């Protein structure tokens, strides 16, 4: 269950903290007051993309936080599979800090990826807005909604089909590769040439750097020999030795000469070592034109291969291993073409069996879902509504199965049943989505549902029925609803008012829970618009009292 939401410096909201409880919570306010900002903030916390333009003007960063309470062991186990572990009291805190150059999300203090947040959201909260209502025009969405109503056995059949489909696709790909023998032989010939070229080059790790250093030394042998000769001649001197002998001859006459004698001894030894090192280095220099050419040719070969295969020395070495593996794979494909064909045929048969099993579960679920949706539609003021799910066989198996599903509906007596996508009324689509959600709530274990103006396009008696349906859902789930209808607002257990305020220079959105007189005034605004008369207030109070009686009767 959602316990709280904190928003700081996000869009027009400077700072807001909301606490939520069980039951039915409504959020209302003038158009443009910032109701959609709340949905945006929750979506951002749960992995949706959010740009730095959502940071409140003049601020360096925005901060968002959601607090959930997780009590069911089943849900805790699912969270553990995502490496999310609630606190001892069951609390899960999701936070996100949005800065101008980066965004950081955390789950209970641990850094989290957008994918982790989306997977977490699928377990904890479900948001239904006008965008989702519009997705009812997509037949792909129809299949997804139908699958939400599958029994546990049906879901297992769906997973078995997915495994069979992936296996079939992988084998079919290998079979296609193996069946084009001519193409494989051409690739094998090219690989053979490239492998021979790479293997015969005999490149060693670090060889290029060694060759480059040796080539530079060999190419400059004459200059090196000349410079080292000058150095050797300069170091070949007896001056220090003579100075040392002179100091030692008078050492006994002055104790102060002991330190000087030590310095000269050390210097004499250093000069002799330096002379020997220069001589050794000079003797190792070879002015070998043929050797220089060999080094250059070897270096040119390595760099030619690097340019040809567009990689460095390390890349050439790994490329050799990759091409050896591919050559072995091609050899296996050519050799095992018949075996792969048989495996592919067996996989196709297994896929067909899995598809048929899944088809039966889906048809059974479709019949039950249609019947239950019709009952919900009747409760939402669709008189004599007819709802069907029709299937169309696909020319080939897809990731979803061998059939596609599409919703058909009749909203008025005497009309023909037509595809749902042909319904133009937003109000009708909203009620169909609500009916579906009311049915699927029994299967869905998500504890918090958010409806963002799902009441768009409806009014009067229909609005009252929608409010009662939301209240009914809230008996088993926590329901939050952003609305502009007084009928829905009156049925709420808790009501938050969203207002926009300005001091002339800055504008910000403020959110507060309202009760009593403030609640009646907001209901009055929803009923009568900007001018709230005593009569409107009295009507609002009566509406709230009637709603409370209706809720008591529903309980």
XYZ file of N, CA and C in Angstrom, residues 286-444:
477
model
N 74.329 -2.131 -33.309
C 74.657 -2.741 -34.590
C 74.087 -1.875 -35.711
N 74.913 -1.517 -36.624
C 74.455 -0.769 -37.798
C 74.210 -1.778 -38.903
N 73.044 -2.452 -38.783
C 72.721 -3.570 -39.664
C 71.542 -3.180 -40.543
N 71.795 -2.836 -41.770
C 70.759 -2.395 -42.692
C 69.744 -3.507 -42.942
N 70.249 -4.749 -43.046
C 69.347 -5.872 -43.289
C 68.427 -6.101 -42.088
N 68.994 -6.011 -40.878
C 68.183 -6.162 -39.664
C 67.150 -5.060 -39.552
N 67.550 -3.846 -39.930
C 66.620 -2.723 -39.900
C 65.441 -2.980 -40.835
N 65.736 -3.511 -42.017
C 64.677 -3.796 -42.985
C 63.722 -4.865 -42.450
N 64.282 -5.889 -41.777
C 63.437 -6.947 -41.223
C 62.491 -6.391 -40.162
N 63.041 -5.523 -39.307
C 62.195 -4.904 -38.276
C 61.078 -4.073 -38.904
N 61.441 -3.297 -39.922
C 60.454 -2.455 -40.589
C 59.364 -3.267 -41.259
N 59.761 -4.378 -41.909
C 58.776 -5.228 -42.581
C 57.817 -5.857 -41.571
N 58.379 -6.302 -40.453
C 57.543 -6.924 -39.427
C 56.543 -5.908 -38.849
N 57.037 -4.713 -38.580
C 56.174 -3.657 -38.045
C 55.108 -3.272 -39.065
N 55.487 -3.188 -40.341
C 54.514 -2.864 -41.392
C 53.428 -3.927 -41.485
N 53.804 -5.212 -41.330
C 52.835 -6.302 -41.401
C 51.780 -6.154 -40.305
N 52.241 -5.913 -39.061
C 51.300 -5.777 -37.938
C 50.367 -4.599 -38.155
N 50.941 -3.476 -38.590
C 50.101 -2.279 -38.768
C 49.169 -2.418 -39.967
N 49.580 -3.165 -40.974
C 48.695 -3.439 -42.117
C 47.479 -4.258 -41.665
N 47.737 -5.290 -40.834
C 46.641 -6.115 -40.334
C 45.710 -5.305 -39.432
N 46.293 -4.421 -38.629
C 45.462 -3.576 -37.760
C 44.549 -2.678 -38.588
N 45.077 -2.109 -39.680
C 44.273 -1.253 -40.546
C 43.209 -2.064 -41.290
N 43.600 -3.256 -41.738
C 42.675 -4.093 -42.501
C 41.487 -4.527 -41.661
N 41.758 -4.925 -40.424
C 40.693 -5.437 -39.567
C 40.162 -4.381 -38.600
N 40.656 -3.138 -38.747
C 40.157 -2.002 -37.965
C 40.197 -2.290 -36.465
N 41.366 -2.665 -35.964
C 41.526 -2.904 -34.531
C 42.997 -2.771 -34.165
N 43.291 -2.812 -32.865
C 44.681 -2.732 -32.417
C 45.248 -4.136 -32.264
N 46.477 -4.205 -31.696
C 47.147 -5.498 -31.568
C 46.321 -6.485 -30.725
N 45.765 -5.993 -29.593
C 44.939 -6.861 -28.746
C 43.698 -7.322 -29.499
N 43.124 -6.426 -30.335
C 41.959 -6.785 -31.123
C 42.258 -7.879 -32.132
N 43.460 -7.848 -32.725
C 43.851 -8.898 -33.676
C 43.894 -10.261 -32.985
N 44.424 -10.259 -31.772
C 44.536 -11.525 -31.045
C 43.154 -12.085 -30.684
N 42.219 -11.205 -30.252
C 40.870 -11.685 -29.927
C 40.097 -12.037 -31.194
N 40.370 -11.300 -32.291
C 39.708 -11.580 -33.558
C 40.069 -12.972 -34.058
N 41.287 -13.352 -33.853
C 41.722 -14.693 -34.251
C 40.884 -15.759 -33.537
N 40.673 -15.563 -32.230
C 39.865 -16.521 -31.464
C 38.415 -16.529 -31.946
N 37.860 -15.344 -32.251
C 36.475 -15.256 -32.724
C 36.303 -15.968 -34.060
N 37.251 -15.760 -34.963
C 37.151 -16.376 -36.288
C 37.355 -17.886 -36.209
N 38.179 -18.326 -35.301
C 38.341 -19.771 -35.102
C 37.023 -20.383 -34.623
N 36.333 -19.677 -33.700
C 35.058 -20.177 -33.182
C 34.002 -20.197 -34.290
N 33.958 -19.131 -35.094
C 32.976 -19.078 -36.192
C 33.263 -20.164 -37.220
N 34.532 -20.414 -37.508
C 34.890 -21.465 -38.468
C 34.413 -22.826 -37.970
N 34.574 -23.054 -36.663
C 34.106 -24.317 -36.083
C 32.588 -24.416 -36.158
N 31.910 -23.289 -35.940
C 30.450 -23.280 -36.003
C 29.968 -23.582 -37.418
N 30.620 -22.977 -38.421
C 30.234 -23.225 -39.814
C 30.444 -24.685 -40.180
N 31.554 -25.227 -39.746
C 31.831 -26.639 -40.005
C 30.730 -27.515 -39.405
N 30.294 -27.139 -38.187
C 29.228 -27.894 -37.520
C 27.902 -27.733 -38.263
N 27.622 -26.507 -38.746
C 26.383 -26.267 -39.468
C 26.320 -27.085 -40.753
N 27.416 -27.092 -41.479
C 27.458 -27.852 -42.737
C 27.301 -29.344 -42.449
N 27.984 -29.775 -41.422
C 27.980 -31.197 -41.076
C 26.627 -31.642 -40.525
N 25.962 -30.739 -39.743
C 24.746 -31.136 -39.025
C 23.466 -30.578 -39.642
N 23.497 -30.218 -40.928
C 22.322 -29.609 -41.567
C 21.090 -30.491 -41.429
N 21.244 -31.788 -41.664
C 20.103 -32.704 -41.585
C 19.572 -32.794 -40.162
N 20.504 -32.843 -39.181
C 20.090 -32.930 -37.781
C 19.343 -31.661 -37.362
N 19.842 -30.483 -37.795
C 19.196 -29.221 -37.461
C 17.792 -29.143 -38.063
N 17.642 -29.655 -39.276
C 16.325 -29.640 -39.919
C 15.333 -30.460 -39.114
N 15.763 -31.616 -38.626
C 14.881 -32.455 -37.831
C 14.557 -31.794 -36.497
N 15.584 -31.185 -35.860
C 15.355 -30.488 -34.582
C 14.375 -29.328 -34.770
N 14.518 -28.624 -35.891
C 13.625 -27.497 -36.171
C 12.191 -27.982 -36.356
N 12.028 -29.100 -37.054
C 10.687 -29.654 -37.249
C 10.085 -30.109 -35.924
N 10.908 -30.710 -35.069
C 10.425 -31.132 -33.744
C 10.023 -29.919 -32.904
N 10.837 -28.848 -32.994
C 10.536 -27.624 -32.234
C 9.247 -26.987 -32.727
N 9.026 -27.060 -34.042
C 7.796 -26.511 -34.615
C 6.579 -27.282 -34.102
N 6.719 -28.600 -34.023
C 5.616 -29.419 -33.509
C 5.342 -29.095 -32.048
N 6.418 -28.935 -31.255
C 6.262 -28.588 -29.832
C 5.627 -27.216 -29.686
N 6.009 -26.285 -30.585
C 5.430 -24.941 -30.550
C 3.944 -24.993 -30.860
N 3.568 -25.816 -31.831
C 2.161 -25.952 -32.166
C 1.342 -26.506 -31.006
N 1.909 -27.482 -30.305
C 1.225 -28.045 -29.139
C 1.061 -26.997 -28.043
N 2.144 -26.223 -27.789
C 2.100 -25.173 -26.765
C 1.099 -24.091 -27.142
N 1.047 -23.761 -28.443
C 0.115 -22.738 -28.915
C -1.335 -23.197 -28.742
N -1.581 -24.459 -29.013
C -2.937 -24.989 -28.868
C -3.372 -24.994 -27.403
N -2.450 -25.365 -26.520
C -2.755 -25.343 -25.082
C -3.073 -23.930 -24.628
N -2.229 -22.979 -25.038
C -2.450 -21.582 -24.673
C -3.765 -21.080 -25.272
N -4.081 -21.491 -26.509
C -5.320 -21.061 -27.157
C -6.538 -21.483 -26.343
N -6.525 -22.726 -25.842
C -7.664 -23.203 -25.061
C -7.831 -22.391 -23.782
N -6.736 -22.124 -23.087
C -6.823 -21.319 -21.866
C -7.337 -19.908 -22.178
N -6.874 -19.327 -23.299
C -7.295 -17.971 -23.644
C -8.778 -17.938 -24.003
N -9.251 -18.917 -24.742
C -10.675 -18.929 -25.111
C -11.554 -19.095 -23.876
N -11.099 -19.932 -22.952
C -11.848 -20.100 -21.703
C -11.859 -18.793 -20.911
N -10.689 -18.147 -20.821
C -10.589 -16.871 -20.100
C -11.409 -15.791 -20.791
N -11.430 -15.804 -22.137
C -12.180 -14.786 -22.890
C -13.670 -14.878 -22.608
N -14.192 -16.101 -22.554
C -15.623 -16.266 -22.285
C -15.972 -15.747 -20.895
N -15.146 -16.098 -19.908
C -15.413 -15.645 -18.534
C -15.254 -14.140 -18.419
N -14.195 -13.589 -19.058
C -13.951 -12.145 -18.984
C -15.083 -11.376 -19.653
N -15.548 -11.843 -20.793
C -16.638 -11.159 -21.500
C -17.891 -11.096 -20.639
N -18.219 -12.210 -20.009
C -19.424 -12.262 -19.172
C -19.316 -11.291 -17.997
N -18.150 -11.263 -17.366
C -17.976 -10.390 -16.198
C -17.929 -8.917 -16.609
N -17.305 -8.619 -17.741
C -17.254 -7.227 -18.213
C -18.648 -6.737 -18.562
N -19.459 -7.590 -19.161
C -20.836 -7.189 -19.470
C -21.585 -6.789 -18.200
N -21.396 -7.558 -17.124
C -22.064 -7.209 -15.851
C -21.565 -5.861 -15.339
N -20.259 -5.630 -15.453
C -19.709 -4.351 -14.989
C -20.205 -3.195 -15.856
N -20.308 -3.427 -17.156
C -20.798 -2.374 -18.050
C -22.251 -2.019 -17.719
N -23.030 -3.029 -17.400
C -24.421 -2.766 -17.015
C -24.471 -1.898 -15.764
N -23.556 -2.164 -14.829
C -23.506 -1.361 -13.599
C -23.007 0.047 -13.868
N -22.369 0.255 -15.050
C -21.845 1.574 -15.403
C -22.754 2.274 -16.427
N -24.034 1.886 -16.418
C -25.064 2.566 -17.212
C -25.002 2.256 -18.703
N -24.432 1.113 -19.071
C -24.558 0.609 -20.435
C -25.725 -0.386 -20.430
N -26.858 0.036 -20.904
C -28.036 -0.824 -20.901
C -27.923 -1.863 -22.020
N -28.095 -3.112 -21.631
C -28.069 -4.203 -22.609
C -26.765 -4.210 -23.418
N -25.650 -3.930 -22.744
C -24.349 -3.928 -23.431
C -23.950 -5.353 -23.780
N -23.231 -5.472 -24.874
C -22.709 -6.763 -25.313
C -21.203 -6.621 -25.498
N -20.437 -7.510 -24.872
C -18.979 -7.452 -24.965
C -18.469 -8.823 -25.402
N -17.653 -8.854 -26.433
C -17.103 -10.100 -26.935
C -15.597 -9.961 -27.174
N -14.924 -11.091 -27.105
C -13.506 -11.139 -27.485
C -13.405 -12.136 -28.631
N -13.010 -11.633 -29.788
C -12.912 -12.475 -30.966
C -11.438 -12.721 -31.315
N -11.199 -13.875 -31.868
C -9.827 -14.270 -32.195
C -9.654 -14.410 -33.705
N -8.467 -14.099 -34.155
C -8.125 -14.265 -35.570
C -6.816 -15.028 -35.667
N -6.840 -16.099 -36.438
C -5.638 -16.915 -36.594
C -4.598 -16.146 -37.396
N -3.355 -16.192 -36.936
C -2.265 -15.500 -37.600
C -1.631 -16.409 -38.660
N -1.057 -15.805 -39.713
C -0.433 -16.631 -40.765
C 0.755 -17.438 -40.248
N 1.393 -16.972 -39.186
C 2.488 -17.716 -38.567
C 2.538 -17.390 -37.084
N 3.217 -18.225 -36.340
C 3.301 -18.002 -34.896
C 4.106 -16.739 -34.600
N 3.641 -16.007 -33.576
C 4.353 -14.809 -33.116
C 4.717 -15.002 -31.650
N 5.344 -13.990 -31.075
C 5.690 -14.067 -29.646
C 4.447 -14.225 -28.782
N 3.298 -13.700 -29.263
C 2.062 -13.737 -28.470
C 1.293 -15.042 -28.642
N 1.544 -15.774 -29.722
C 0.825 -17.016 -29.941
C 0.421 -17.184 -31.389
N -0.541 -18.055 -31.626
C -0.990 -18.305 -32.994
C -2.215 -17.511 -33.382
N -2.786 -16.761 -32.431
C -3.986 -15.966 -32.690
C -3.815 -14.561 -32.110
N -4.540 -13.627 -32.680
C -4.630 -12.289 -32.094
C -6.032 -12.128 -31.529
N -6.158 -11.336 -30.463
C -7.460 -11.122 -29.822
C -7.898 -9.678 -30.039
N -9.199 -9.471 -30.214
C -9.717 -8.115 -30.364
C -11.047 -8.001 -29.627
N -11.241 -6.860 -28.957
C -12.476 -6.612 -28.224
C -13.554 -6.085 -29.182
N -14.751 -6.628 -29.039
C -15.926 -6.145 -29.775
C -16.974 -5.734 -28.742
N -17.770 -4.726 -29.096
C -18.734 -4.224 -28.120
C -19.976 -3.666 -28.806
N -21.082 -3.766 -28.081
C -22.319 -3.077 -28.453
C -22.757 -2.313 -27.217
N -22.883 -1.008 -27.340
C -23.216 -0.185 -26.174
C -24.693 0.167 -26.100
N -25.427 0.010 -27.204
C -26.845 0.370 -27.212
C -27.669 -0.748 -27.836
N -28.861 -0.996 -27.322
C -29.723 -2.051 -27.879
C -29.992 -1.802 -29.363
N -30.048 -2.887 -30.134
C -30.377 -2.779 -31.548
C -29.190 -2.541 -32.451
N -28.039 -2.182 -31.878
C -26.850 -1.957 -32.689
C -26.107 -3.269 -32.915
N -25.296 -3.271 -33.946
C -24.460 -4.448 -34.208
C -23.231 -4.412 -33.294
N -22.695 -5.588 -32.998
C -21.453 -5.662 -32.226
C -20.307 -5.270 -33.161
N -19.526 -4.279 -32.734
C -18.451 -3.745 -33.577
C -17.120 -3.767 -32.827
N -16.019 -3.670 -33.573
C -14.708 -3.594 -32.906
C -14.654 -2.383 -31.977
N -14.079 -2.554 -30.809
C -13.992 -1.476 -29.831
C -13.263 -0.261 -30.398
N -12.286 -0.502 -31.284
C -11.501 0.614 -31.837
C -12.353 1.568 -32.673
N -13.565 1.145 -33.039
C -14.438 2.014 -33.829
C -15.290 2.914 -32.954
N -15.196 2.735 -31.631
C -15.956 3.596 -30.709
C -15.204 4.914 -30.563
N -15.894 6.022 -30.840
C -15.222 7.326 -30.812
C -15.365 8.043 -29.480
N -16.356 7.686 -28.688
C -16.650 8.422 -27.461
C -15.609 8.145 -26.379
N -14.977 9.212 -25.886
C -14.015 9.057 -24.800
C -14.661 8.568 -23.525
N -15.896 9.033 -23.271
C -16.602 8.592 -22.081
C -16.898 7.110 -22.103
N -17.254 6.590 -23.280
C -17.515 5.160 -23.396
C -16.235 4.360 -23.189
N -15.154 4.826 -23.796
C -13.869 4.128 -23.626
C -13.449 4.122 -22.160
N -13.664 5.232 -21.472
C -13.291 5.310 -20.064
C -14.048 4.290 -19.241
N -15.337 4.137 -19.530
C -16.142 3.173 -18.767
C -15.760 1.733 -19.101
N -15.419 1.482 -20.370
C -14.967 0.136 -20.741
C -13.677 -0.205 -19.998
N -12.749 0.750 -19.966
C -11.498 0.506 -19.247
C -11.763 0.290 -17.763
N -12.665 1.073 -17.185
C -12.978 0.911 -15.763
C -13.613 -0.449 -15.512
N -14.486 -0.878 -16.423
C -15.111 -2.195 -16.279
C -14.059 -3.293 -16.326
N -13.125 -3.169 -17.268
C -12.049 -4.157 -17.371
C -11.214 -4.177 -16.098
N -10.889 -2.984 -15.592
C -10.049 -2.905 -14.394
C -10.801 -3.447 -13.176
N -12.099 -3.226 -13.123
C -12.878 -3.750 -12.003
C -12.852 -5.270 -12.006
N -12.925 -5.875 -13.193
C -12.878 -7.336 -13.306
C -11.481 -7.856 -13.008
N -10.466 -7.203 -13.614
C -9.102 -7.709 -13.498
C -8.507 -7.468 -12.119
N -9.133 -6.568 -11.344
C -8.627 -6.307 -9.990
C -8.648 -7.570 -9.143
N -9.572 -8.470 -9.450
C -9.649 -9.723 -8.684
C -8.431 -10.600 -8.944
N -7.888 -10.521 -10.171
C -6.692 -11.299 -10.504
C -5.421 -10.555 -10.115
N -5.466 -9.232 -10.279
C -4.279 -8.403 -10.059
C -4.028 -8.238 -8.562
